[in-house]
Coordinates of C-alpha atoms and ligand atoms in Angstrom, one line a residue:
X1 CA 5.0 16.0 5.1
X2 CA 3.5 12.7 6.6
X3 CA 0.5 11.0 4.3
X4 CA -0.9 7.4 5.4
X5 CA -2.3 5.9 2.1
X6 CA -5.9 3.9 3.1
X7 CA -7.6 1.1 0.6
X8 CA -9.2 -1.7 -0.1
X9 CA -6.6 -4.3 -1.7
X10 CA -6.1 -3.0 -5.4
X11 CA -7.8 0.6 -5.5
X12 CA -5.0 1.7 -6.7
X13 CA -2.8 2.8 -3.8
X14 CA 0.5 1.9 -4.5
X15 CA 0.2 3.4 -8.1
X16 CA -1.2 7.0 -6.5
X17 CA 2.1 6.2 -3.6
X18 CA 4.5 6.6 -5.9
X19 CA 3.1 9.2 -8.1
X20 CA 2.7 11.4 -4.5
X21 CA 6.2 10.4 -3.5
X22 CA 7.4 11.4 -6.8
X23 CA 5.8 14.6 -7.0
X24 CA 6.6 15.6 -3.7
X25 CA 9.2 13.8 -3.5
X26 CA 8.9 12.1 -0.6
X27 CA 10.3 8.5 0.5
X28 CA 6.9 5.5 -0.4
X29 CA 7.4 2.9 2.3
X30 CA 5.1 0.3 0.9
X31 CA 5.2 -2.9 4.1
X32 CA 3.7 -5.0 1.6
X33 CA 7.0 -4.4 -0.9
X34 CA 9.3 -5.3 1.8
X35 CA 7.6 -8.2 2.5
X36 CA 7.7 -9.5 -0.7
X37 CA 11.7 -8.3 -1.1
X38 CA 12.2 -10.7 1.9
X39 CA 9.8 -13.4 0.1
X40 CA 11.9 -13.1 -3.2
X41 CA 15.6 -13.1 -0.7
X42 CA 14.2 -15.8 0.8
X43 CA 15.0 -14.1 4.9
X44 CA 13.5 -15.5 7.7
X45 CA 11.3 -12.5 7.8
X46 CA 10.1 -13.4 4.0
X47 CA 9.6 -17.1 5.1
X48 CA 7.6 -16.1 8.0
X49 CA 6.1 -13.7 5.9
X50 CA 4.8 -15.6 3.4
X51 CA 2.6 -18.5 5.1
X52 CA 0.4 -15.7 5.4
X53 CA 0.6 -13.5 2.5
X54 CA 0.1 -16.5 0.0
X55 CA -3.6 -17.4 2.1
X56 CA -4.4 -14.0 1.9
X57 CA -3.9 -13.2 5.9
X58 CA -2.1 -10.4 7.5
X59 CA 1.8 -10.6 8.6
X60 CA 0.9 -10.9 12.8
X61 CA 1.3 -7.5 13.9
X62 CA 4.4 -7.7 16.7
X63 CA 6.2 -8.9 13.4
X64 CA 5.0 -5.9 11.1
X65 CA 5.0 -3.3 14.0
X66 CA 9.1 -3.9 14.7
X67 CA 9.5 -3.8 10.3
X68 CA 7.8 -0.8 10.2
X69 CA 9.7 1.3 13.5
X70 CA 13.0 -0.5 12.6
X71 CA 13.0 1.0 8.9
X72 CA 12.0 4.5 9.9
X73 CA 14.9 4.1 13.1
X74 CA 17.5 3.4 10.1
X75 CA 16.9 5.6 7.6
X76 CA 16.1 9.5 6.9
X77 CA 13.8 10.9 4.9
X78 CA 14.7 14.3 4.2
X79 CA 11.3 15.6 2.7
X80 CA 9.1 13.0 4.9
X81 CA 7.3 9.7 3.2
X82 CA 4.2 8.5 2.5
X83 CA 3.1 4.8 4.0
X84 CA 1.4 2.4 1.7
X85 CA 0.0 -0.6 3.6
X86 CA 0.7 0.5 7.2
X87 CA -0.7 0.8 9.6
X88 CA -3.8 -1.8 8.5
X89 CA -5.1 -3.1 12.1
X90 CA -6.0 -1.2 15.2
X91 CA -3.2 -2.6 17.5
X92 CA -0.4 -1.0 14.8
X93 CA -2.2 2.2 13.9
X94 CA -2.1 2.4 18.2
X95 CA 1.1 1.5 18.6
X96 CA 2.5 4.1 15.4
X97 CA 0.5 6.4 16.6
X98 CA 2.7 6.2 20.2
X99 CA 6.0 6.0 18.4
X100 CA 5.2 9.1 16.4
X101 CA 3.7 11.2 19.5
X102 CA 7.3 9.9 21.1
X103 CA 8.7 11.9 18.4
X104 CA 6.8 14.5 18.3
X105 CA 6.0 13.8 15.5
X106 CA 2.0 13.2 13.7
X107 CA 0.4 12.2 10.2
X108 CA -0.2 15.2 8.2
X109 CA -2.4 13.5 5.6
X110 CA -4.8 10.5 5.9
X111 CA -6.0 9.7 2.0
X112 CA -8.7 6.6 2.0
X113 CA -8.8 5.6 -2.0
X114 CA -12.8 4.5 -2.3
X115 CA -14.0 2.1 -4.9
X116 CA -16.8 -0.9 -4.6
X117 CA -15.8 -4.4 -3.9
X118 CA -17.0 -4.8 -7.9
X119 CA -14.4 -3.3 -9.3
X120 CA -11.4 -4.9 -7.1
X121 CA -11.6 -8.8 -8.7
X122 CA -10.8 -7.1 -11.9
X123 CA -8.0 -5.3 -10.9
X124 CA -6.3 -7.5 -9.2
X125 CA -6.6 -10.5 -12.1
X126 CA -5.5 -7.8 -14.9
X127 CA -1.8 -6.5 -12.3
X128 CA 1.3 -7.3 -13.8
X129 CA 4.4 -6.4 -11.7
X130 CA 7.8 -6.6 -12.0
X131 CA 10.0 -7.8 -9.2
X132 CA 13.5 -6.6 -10.0
X133 CA 12.1 -2.5 -9.9
X134 CA 8.6 -2.4 -8.4
X135 CA 6.9 -1.4 -11.8
X136 CA 3.1 -2.2 -11.6
X137 CA 1.0 -3.0 -15.0
X138 CA -2.3 -3.8 -15.2
X139 CA -2.9 -5.9 -19.0
X140 CA -6.1 -3.5 -20.0
X141 CA -5.7 -0.4 -18.0
X142 CA -1.9 0.2 -18.5
X143 CA 0.0 -2.7 -20.2
X144 CA 3.6 -2.3 -20.8
X145 CA 4.4 -1.4 -24.5
X146 CA 5.7 -5.0 -25.1
X147 CA 3.7 -7.6 -23.8
X148 CA 5.0 -9.2 -20.2
X149 CA 7.8 -7.1 -19.8
X150 CA 8.6 -4.6 -18.1
X151 CA 8.8 -1.5 -19.2
X152 CA 11.5 0.1 -17.5
X153 CA 14.2 -2.5 -17.0
X154 CA 13.2 -4.8 -19.1
X155 CA 12.4 -7.7 -16.7
X156 CA 9.4 -10.5 -17.3
X157 CA 6.3 -9.2 -15.9
X158 CA 4.9 -11.6 -13.3
X159 CA 1.4 -12.4 -11.9
X160 CA 1.5 -11.7 -7.7
X161 CA 0.5 -15.8 -5.9
X162 CA -2.0 -13.1 -3.7
X163 CA -3.8 -11.8 -6.9
X164 CA -5.9 -15.1 -7.6
X165 CA -9.5 -15.0 -7.0
X166 CA -10.0 -17.1 -4.2
X167 CA -6.6 -14.8 -2.3
X168 CA -8.6 -11.8 -2.8
X169 CA -11.8 -12.4 -2.0
X170 CA -9.8 -13.0 1.3
X171 CA -8.0 -10.2 1.5
X172 CA -11.4 -8.3 1.2
X173 CA -12.7 -9.8 3.9
X174 CA -10.1 -8.8 6.1
X175 CA -9.8 -5.2 4.9
X176 CA -13.6 -4.6 5.8
X177 CA -12.7 -7.1 9.4
X178 CA -9.5 -5.2 9.8
X179 CA -8.2 -2.6 7.8
X180 CA -11.5 -0.7 6.8
X181 CA -11.7 0.7 11.0
X182 CA -9.3 3.1 10.8
X183 CA -10.9 5.3 8.9
X184 CA -12.6 6.1 11.8
X185 CA -9.6 6.1 14.2
X186 CA -7.7 8.5 11.6
X187 CA -10.5 11.1 11.2
X188 CA -9.7 13.9 13.7
X189 CA -5.7 13.1 14.1
X190 CA -4.5 13.9 11.0
X191 CA -6.7 15.9 7.5
X192 CA -8.9 13.2 6.1
X193 CA -9.1 13.2 2.4
X194 CA -11.5 10.2 0.6
X195 CA -11.3 10.0 -3.2
X196 CA -13.1 8.3 -5.5
X197 CA -10.7 5.4 -6.1
X198 CA -12.7 4.5 -9.4
X199 CA -11.6 6.8 -12.2
X200 CA -8.9 6.4 -14.2
X201 CA -5.2 7.0 -12.5
X202 CA -5.0 10.4 -14.1
X203 CA -8.2 11.6 -12.5
X204 CA -7.2 10.3 -9.0
X205 CA -4.1 11.7 -9.1
X206 CA -5.8 15.3 -10.0
X207 CA -8.5 14.8 -7.6
X208 CA -5.4 14.3 -4.8
X209 CA -2.9 16.8 -6.1
X210 CA -5.9 19.4 -5.4
X211 CA -6.8 18.3 -2.5
X212 CA -3.3 18.5 -1.3
X213 CA -3.1 21.7 -2.5
X214 CA -0.3 21.7 -6.1
Ligands
AP5_301 P1 -0.2 -4.5 0.0 O1 1.4 -5.1 -0.9 O2 0.1 -3.6 0.7 O3 -1.4 -5.6 -0.7 P2 -2.6 -4.5 -0.8 O4 -2.9 -3.7 0.3 O5 -4.1 -6.1 -0.8 O6 -2.5 -3.7 -2.1 P3 -2.3 -4.2 -3.2 O7 -1.3 -3.7 -3.4 O8 -3.0 -5.3 -3.8 O9 -3.3 -2.8 -4.0 P4 -2.8 -1.4 -4.4 O10 -3.7 -0.9 -3.8 O11 -1.5 -0.8 -3.8 O12 -3.5 -1.3 -5.9 P5 -2.3 -1.4 -7.3 O13 -2.3 0.4 -7.1 O14 -1.3 -2.2 -7.7 O15 0.2 -6.7 0.4 C1 0.2 -7.8 0.4 C2 0.3 -8.7 1.7 O16 1.5 -7.9 2.8 C3 -1.2 -8.4 2.5 O17 -1.9 -9.5 1.9 C4 -0.9 -9.2 3.9 O18 -0.7 -10.4 3.6 C5 0.9 -8.5 3.9 N1 1.3 -7.2 4.6 C6 1.5 -5.8 4.4 N2 1.0 -4.9 4.6 C7 0.6 -5.1 6.0 C8 0.6 -5.1 7.5 N3 0.7 -3.4 7.7 N4 0.5 -5.8 8.4 C9 -0.3 -7.0 8.0 N5 0.0 -7.7 6.5 C10 0.5 -6.9 5.7 O19 -3.2 -1.5 -8.0 C11 -4.1 -2.5 -8.4 C12 -4.0 -2.9 -10.3 O20 -5.3 -1.7 -10.9 C13 -3.1 -2.6 -10.9 O21 -2.7 -3.4 -11.7 C14 -2.9 -1.2 -11.0 O22 -2.8 -1.0 -12.2 C15 -4.5 -0.9 -11.4 N6 -5.2 0.8 -10.8 C16 -4.5 1.5 -10.4 N7 -5.3 2.1 -10.2 C17 -6.0 1.8 -11.2 C18 -6.8 3.0 -11.7 N8 -7.5 4.5 -11.1 N9 -8.1 2.5 -12.9 C19 -8.1 2.0 -13.3 N10 -6.7 0.8 -12.9 C20 -6.0 0.7 -12.1

């Protein structure tokens, strides 16, 4: 099964993608996570990506497309995957469509987490992440058991650099201009599953499970 998950920054894509990946035994492929681990490792890709990410801008298409194709070519995914954060522009989607077609493959589902912009600032300002294992928390909605410490691996939690209010506003602008048009692009190409993202994590996951036929 191949799933693409769309939604504004902070809509809950990463949170839901992790739950879906676990339940359906899929690989969770997040371009944001790949870029962040490269930034942490100070690789040439990370140095390039950071210039864009810290300003709330998208990493250039050529770089991102090459990264994802290479990732898919060099890994084998037994049961398929869920793509979180890619494609994010029409050129990325067109290039990815052509890549899948060349392998006689297609996306099965496109999930769209719908959420008004007003919710986003609160979600982003309260988000805390673990740089070691990637776990995500929210200081009010899903706090770690011990404040500031990851439940899973005990590492200190941090706030993402791009979660500052001004950068979040820029990311939202970029989302509406560049990524939202993908909803129309994918309607008709895969089964389109819009979901209300304003409920709790459990409510959103339950709705998605129903739509995915579990
Ligand atoms: P990326 O990491 O993909 O960020 P994003 O799309 O902006 O999404 P986020 O990770 O911020 O949010 P999310 O929707 O996953 O929400 P989450 O589940 O964490 O990309 C970062 C940057 O990398 C981009 O800006 C760009 O520069 C670059 N990049 C990445 N891919 C690229 C591409 N393809 N092309 C070019 N550039 C690319 O939830 C958010 C918070 O809310 C958490 O605290 C969570 O606990 C909480 N929460 C989640 N769900 C709920 C709920 N239902 N109720 C209450 N709280 C909730």
